[in-house]
JSON list of C-alpha atoms in Angstrom, two decimals:
[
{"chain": "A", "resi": 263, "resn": "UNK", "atom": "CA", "xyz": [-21.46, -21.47, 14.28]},
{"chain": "A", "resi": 264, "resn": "UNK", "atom": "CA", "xyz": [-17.92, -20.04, 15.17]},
{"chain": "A", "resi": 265, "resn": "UNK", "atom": "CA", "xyz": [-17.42, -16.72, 13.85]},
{"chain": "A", "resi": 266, "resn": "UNK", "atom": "CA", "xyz": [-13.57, -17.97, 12.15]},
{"chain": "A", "resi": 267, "resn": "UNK", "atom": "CA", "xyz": [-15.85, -21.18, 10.76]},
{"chain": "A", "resi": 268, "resn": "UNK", "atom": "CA", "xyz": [-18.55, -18.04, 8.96]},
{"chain": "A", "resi": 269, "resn": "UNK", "atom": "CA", "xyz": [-15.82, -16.32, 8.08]},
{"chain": "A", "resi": 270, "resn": "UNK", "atom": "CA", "xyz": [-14.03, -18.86, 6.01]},
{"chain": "A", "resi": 271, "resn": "UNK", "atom": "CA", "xyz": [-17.17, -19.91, 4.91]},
{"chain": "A", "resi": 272, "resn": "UNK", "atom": "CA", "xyz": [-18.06, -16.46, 3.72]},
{"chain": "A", "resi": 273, "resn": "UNK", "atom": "CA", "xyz": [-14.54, -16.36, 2.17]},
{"chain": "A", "resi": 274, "resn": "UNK", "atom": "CA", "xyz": [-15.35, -19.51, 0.49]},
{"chain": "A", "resi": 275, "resn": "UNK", "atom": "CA", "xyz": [-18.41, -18.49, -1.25]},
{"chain": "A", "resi": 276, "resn": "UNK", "atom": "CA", "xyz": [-17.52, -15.14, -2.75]},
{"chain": "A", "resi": 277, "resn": "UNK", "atom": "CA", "xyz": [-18.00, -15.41, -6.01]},
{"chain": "A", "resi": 278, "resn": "UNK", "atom": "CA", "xyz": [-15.78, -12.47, -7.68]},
{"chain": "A", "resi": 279, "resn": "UNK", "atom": "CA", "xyz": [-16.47, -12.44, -11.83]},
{"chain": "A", "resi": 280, "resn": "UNK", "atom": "CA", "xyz": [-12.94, -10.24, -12.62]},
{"chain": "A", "resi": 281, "resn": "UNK", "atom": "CA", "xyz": [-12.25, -10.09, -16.30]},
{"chain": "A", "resi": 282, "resn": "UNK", "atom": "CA", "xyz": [-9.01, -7.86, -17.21]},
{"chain": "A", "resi": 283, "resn": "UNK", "atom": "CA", "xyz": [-9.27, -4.59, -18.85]},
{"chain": "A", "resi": 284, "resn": "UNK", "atom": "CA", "xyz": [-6.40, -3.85, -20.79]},
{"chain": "A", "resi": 285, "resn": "UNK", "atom": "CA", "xyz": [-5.14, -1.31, -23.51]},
{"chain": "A", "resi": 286, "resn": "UNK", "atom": "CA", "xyz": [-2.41, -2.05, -26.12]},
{"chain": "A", "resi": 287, "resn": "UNK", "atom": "CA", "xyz": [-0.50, 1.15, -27.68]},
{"chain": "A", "resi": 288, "resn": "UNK", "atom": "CA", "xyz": [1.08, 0.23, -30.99]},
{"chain": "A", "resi": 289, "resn": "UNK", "atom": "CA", "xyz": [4.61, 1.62, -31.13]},
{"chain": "A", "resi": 290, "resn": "UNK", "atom": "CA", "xyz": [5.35, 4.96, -33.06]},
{"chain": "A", "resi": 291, "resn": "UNK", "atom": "CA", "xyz": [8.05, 4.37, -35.79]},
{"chain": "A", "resi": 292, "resn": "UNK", "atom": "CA", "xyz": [8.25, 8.01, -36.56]},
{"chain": "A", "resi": 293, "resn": "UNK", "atom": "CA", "xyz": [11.64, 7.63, -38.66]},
{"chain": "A", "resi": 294, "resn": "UNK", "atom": "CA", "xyz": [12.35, 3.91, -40.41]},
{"chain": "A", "resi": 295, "resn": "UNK", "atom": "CA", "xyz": [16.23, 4.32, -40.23]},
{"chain": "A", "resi": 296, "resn": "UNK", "atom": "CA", "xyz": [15.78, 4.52, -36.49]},
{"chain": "A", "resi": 297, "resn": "UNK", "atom": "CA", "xyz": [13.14, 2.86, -34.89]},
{"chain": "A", "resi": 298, "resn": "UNK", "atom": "CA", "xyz": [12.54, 2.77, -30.88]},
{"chain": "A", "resi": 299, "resn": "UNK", "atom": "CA", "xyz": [14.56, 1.42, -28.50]},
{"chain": "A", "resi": 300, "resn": "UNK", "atom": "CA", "xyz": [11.66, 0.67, -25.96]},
{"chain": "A", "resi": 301, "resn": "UNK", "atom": "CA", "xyz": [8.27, 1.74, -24.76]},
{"chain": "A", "resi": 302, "resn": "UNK", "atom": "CA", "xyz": [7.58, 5.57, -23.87]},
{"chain": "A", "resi": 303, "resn": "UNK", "atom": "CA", "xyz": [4.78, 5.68, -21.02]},
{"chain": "A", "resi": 304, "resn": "UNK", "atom": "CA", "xyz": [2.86, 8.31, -19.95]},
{"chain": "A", "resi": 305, "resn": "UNK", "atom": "CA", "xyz": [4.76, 9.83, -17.84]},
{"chain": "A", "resi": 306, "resn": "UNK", "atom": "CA", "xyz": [7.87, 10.46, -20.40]},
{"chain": "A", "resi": 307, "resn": "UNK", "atom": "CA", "xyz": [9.44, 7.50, -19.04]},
{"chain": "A", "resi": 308, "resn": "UNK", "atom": "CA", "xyz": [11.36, 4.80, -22.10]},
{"chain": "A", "resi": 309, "resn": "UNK", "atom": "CA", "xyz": [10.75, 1.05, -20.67]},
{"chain": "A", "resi": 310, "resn": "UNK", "atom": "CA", "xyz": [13.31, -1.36, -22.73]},
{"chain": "A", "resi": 311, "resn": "UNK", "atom": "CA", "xyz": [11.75, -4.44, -24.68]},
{"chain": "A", "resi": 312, "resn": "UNK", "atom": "CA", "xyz": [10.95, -6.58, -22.81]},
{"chain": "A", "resi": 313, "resn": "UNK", "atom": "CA", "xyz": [10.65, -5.13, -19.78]},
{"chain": "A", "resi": 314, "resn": "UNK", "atom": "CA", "xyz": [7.46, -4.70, -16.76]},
{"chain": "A", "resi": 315, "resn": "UNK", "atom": "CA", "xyz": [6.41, -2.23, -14.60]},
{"chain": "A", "resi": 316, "resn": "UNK", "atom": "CA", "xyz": [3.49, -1.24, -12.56]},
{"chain": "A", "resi": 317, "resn": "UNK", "atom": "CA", "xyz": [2.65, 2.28, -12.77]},
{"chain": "A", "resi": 318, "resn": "UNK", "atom": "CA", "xyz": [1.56, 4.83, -9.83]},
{"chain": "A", "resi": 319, "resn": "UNK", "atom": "CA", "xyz": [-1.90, 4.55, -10.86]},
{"chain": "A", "resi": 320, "resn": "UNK", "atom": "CA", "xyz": [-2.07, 0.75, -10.51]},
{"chain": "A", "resi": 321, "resn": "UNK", "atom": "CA", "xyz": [-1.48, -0.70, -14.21]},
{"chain": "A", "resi": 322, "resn": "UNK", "atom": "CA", "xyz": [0.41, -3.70, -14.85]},
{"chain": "A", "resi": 323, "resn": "UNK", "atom": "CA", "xyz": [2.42, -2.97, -18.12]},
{"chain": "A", "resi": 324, "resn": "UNK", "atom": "CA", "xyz": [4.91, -4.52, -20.13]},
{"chain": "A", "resi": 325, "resn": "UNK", "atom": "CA", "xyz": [6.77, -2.97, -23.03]},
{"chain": "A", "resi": 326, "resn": "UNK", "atom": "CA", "xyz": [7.36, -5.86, -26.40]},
{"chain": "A", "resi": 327, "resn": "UNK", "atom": "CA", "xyz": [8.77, -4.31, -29.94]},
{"chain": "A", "resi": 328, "resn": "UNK", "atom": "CA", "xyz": [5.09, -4.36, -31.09]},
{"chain": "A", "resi": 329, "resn": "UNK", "atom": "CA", "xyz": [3.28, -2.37, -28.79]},
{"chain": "A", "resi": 330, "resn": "UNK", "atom": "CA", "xyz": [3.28, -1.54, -24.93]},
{"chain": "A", "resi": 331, "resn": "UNK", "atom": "CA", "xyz": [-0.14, -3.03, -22.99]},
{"chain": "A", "resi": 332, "resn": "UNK", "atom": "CA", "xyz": [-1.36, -2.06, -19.78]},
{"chain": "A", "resi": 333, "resn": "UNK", "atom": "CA", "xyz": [-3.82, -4.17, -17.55]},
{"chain": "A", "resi": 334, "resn": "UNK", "atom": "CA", "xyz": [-5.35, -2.30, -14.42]},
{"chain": "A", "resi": 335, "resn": "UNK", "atom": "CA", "xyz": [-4.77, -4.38, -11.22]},
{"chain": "A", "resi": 336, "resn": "UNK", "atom": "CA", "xyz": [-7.66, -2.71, -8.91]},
{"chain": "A", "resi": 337, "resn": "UNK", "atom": "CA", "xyz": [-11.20, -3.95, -10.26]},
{"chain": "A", "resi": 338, "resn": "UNK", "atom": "CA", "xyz": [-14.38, -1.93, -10.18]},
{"chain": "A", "resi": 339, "resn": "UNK", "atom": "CA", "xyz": [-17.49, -3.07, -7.98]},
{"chain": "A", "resi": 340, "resn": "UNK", "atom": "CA", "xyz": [-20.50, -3.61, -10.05]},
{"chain": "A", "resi": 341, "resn": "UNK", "atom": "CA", "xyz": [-22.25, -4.94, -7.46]},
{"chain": "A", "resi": 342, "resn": "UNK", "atom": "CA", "xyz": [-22.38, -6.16, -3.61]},
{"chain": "A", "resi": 343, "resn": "UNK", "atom": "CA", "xyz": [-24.26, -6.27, -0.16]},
{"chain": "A", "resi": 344, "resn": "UNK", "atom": "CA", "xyz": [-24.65, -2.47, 0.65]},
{"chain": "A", "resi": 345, "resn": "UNK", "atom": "CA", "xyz": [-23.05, -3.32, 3.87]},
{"chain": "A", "resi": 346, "resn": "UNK", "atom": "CA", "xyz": [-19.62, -3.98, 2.41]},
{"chain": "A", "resi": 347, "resn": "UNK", "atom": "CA", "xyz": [-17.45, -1.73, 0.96]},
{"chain": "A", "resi": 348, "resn": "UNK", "atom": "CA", "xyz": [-13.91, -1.77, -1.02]},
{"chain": "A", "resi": 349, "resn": "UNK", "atom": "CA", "xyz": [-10.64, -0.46, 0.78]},
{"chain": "A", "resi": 350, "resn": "UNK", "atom": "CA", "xyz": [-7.71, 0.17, -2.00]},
{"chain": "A", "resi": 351, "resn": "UNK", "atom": "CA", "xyz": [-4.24, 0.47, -1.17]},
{"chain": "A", "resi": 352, "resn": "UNK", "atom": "CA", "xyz": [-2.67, 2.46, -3.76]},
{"chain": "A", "resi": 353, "resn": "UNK", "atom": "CA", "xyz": [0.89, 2.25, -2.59]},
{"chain": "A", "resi": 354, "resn": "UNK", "atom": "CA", "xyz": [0.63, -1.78, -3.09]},
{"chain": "A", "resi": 355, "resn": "UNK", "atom": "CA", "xyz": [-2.00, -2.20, -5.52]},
{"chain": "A", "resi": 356, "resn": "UNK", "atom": "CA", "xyz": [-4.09, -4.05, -3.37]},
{"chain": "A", "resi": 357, "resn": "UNK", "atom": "CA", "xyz": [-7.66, -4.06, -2.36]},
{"chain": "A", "resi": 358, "resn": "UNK", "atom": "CA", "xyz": [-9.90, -5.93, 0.27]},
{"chain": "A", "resi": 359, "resn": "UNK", "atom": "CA", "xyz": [-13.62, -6.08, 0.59]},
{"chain": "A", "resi": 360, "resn": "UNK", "atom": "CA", "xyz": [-14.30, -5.06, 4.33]},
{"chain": "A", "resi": 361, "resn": "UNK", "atom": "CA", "xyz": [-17.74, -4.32, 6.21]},
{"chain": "A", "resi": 362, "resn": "UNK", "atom": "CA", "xyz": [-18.49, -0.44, 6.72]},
{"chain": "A", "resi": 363, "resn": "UNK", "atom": "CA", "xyz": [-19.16, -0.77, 10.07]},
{"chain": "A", "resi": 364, "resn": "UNK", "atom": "CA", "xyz": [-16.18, -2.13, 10.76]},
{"chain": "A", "resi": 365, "resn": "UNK", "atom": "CA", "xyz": [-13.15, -1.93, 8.27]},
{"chain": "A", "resi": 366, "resn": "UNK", "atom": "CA", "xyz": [-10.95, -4.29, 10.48]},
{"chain": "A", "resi": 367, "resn": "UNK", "atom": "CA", "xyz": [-13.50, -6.86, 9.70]},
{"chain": "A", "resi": 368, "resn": "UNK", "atom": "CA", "xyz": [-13.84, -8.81, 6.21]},
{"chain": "A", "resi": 369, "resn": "UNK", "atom": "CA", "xyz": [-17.47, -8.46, 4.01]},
{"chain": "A", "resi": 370, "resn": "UNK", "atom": "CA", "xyz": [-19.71, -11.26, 5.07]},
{"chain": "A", "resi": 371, "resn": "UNK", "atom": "CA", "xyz": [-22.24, -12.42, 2.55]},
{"chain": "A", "resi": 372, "resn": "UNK", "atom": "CA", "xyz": [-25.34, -13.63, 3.53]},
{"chain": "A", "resi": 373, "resn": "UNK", "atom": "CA", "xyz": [-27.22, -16.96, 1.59]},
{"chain": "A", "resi": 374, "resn": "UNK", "atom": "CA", "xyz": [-26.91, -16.09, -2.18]},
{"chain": "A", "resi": 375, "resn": "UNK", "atom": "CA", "xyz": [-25.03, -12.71, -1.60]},
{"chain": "A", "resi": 376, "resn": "UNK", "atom": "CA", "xyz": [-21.88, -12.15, -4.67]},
{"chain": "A", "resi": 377, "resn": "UNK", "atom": "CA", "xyz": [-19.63, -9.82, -4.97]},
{"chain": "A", "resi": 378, "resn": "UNK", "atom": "CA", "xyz": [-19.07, -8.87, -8.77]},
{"chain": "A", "resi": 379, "resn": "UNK", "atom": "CA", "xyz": [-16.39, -7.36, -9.44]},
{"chain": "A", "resi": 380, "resn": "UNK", "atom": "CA", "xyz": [-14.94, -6.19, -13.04]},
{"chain": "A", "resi": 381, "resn": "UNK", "atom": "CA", "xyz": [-11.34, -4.77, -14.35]},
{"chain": "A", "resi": 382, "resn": "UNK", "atom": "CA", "xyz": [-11.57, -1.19, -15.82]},
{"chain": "A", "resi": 383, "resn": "UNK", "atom": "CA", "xyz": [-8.98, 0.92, -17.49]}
]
């Protein structure tokens, strides 16, 4: 068998199981004759309503008059082949699964091999 053809193949039958963790801050009305005009993050930083923005650490967020939520974009491994490993690319909020050996080369799974991944904040 090619190596492309086990490749796709590979590609094909990862089976990731993501399910987003998020967090929802409620927004503080500290004085009813003048409520906020946006979202305050953690970093000091007032996001109008309405607006999006990822954040340095990798969190999708989006600020509405009720509250601001946050969903992480880079999941946590709970399990794989320990062959493989996880490169994360901060700057773009982007991950791959690679092999150790090689991290030019993708993970290849093997019969009934998964990957399971899961969302964390």
């Amino acid at each position: 068998m090619a190596p492309v053809f086990r490749i796709a193949l590979a590609l094909l039958a990862l089976a990731v199981a993501c399910s987003a963790q998020c967090f929802l801050q409620p927004l503080e009305v500290k004085d009813p004759k003048k409520p906020p005009e946006g979202c305050l993050d953690s970093e000091g930083k007032m996001h109008k309503f309405g607006s999006q923005w990822v954040t340095p650490n990798c969190l999708d967020c989006s600020c509405s008059t009720e509250a601001m939520s946050c969903c992480t974009m880079i999941p946590t491994v709970v399990s794989m082949p320990p062959r493989c490993k996880m490169l994360v690319n901060e700057k773009s909020c982007t991950y791959k699964m690679v092999m150790k050996a090689n991290l030019n080369l993708p993970c290849v799974l093997k019969g009934n091999e998964r990957i399971a991944l899961v969302n964390k904040k």
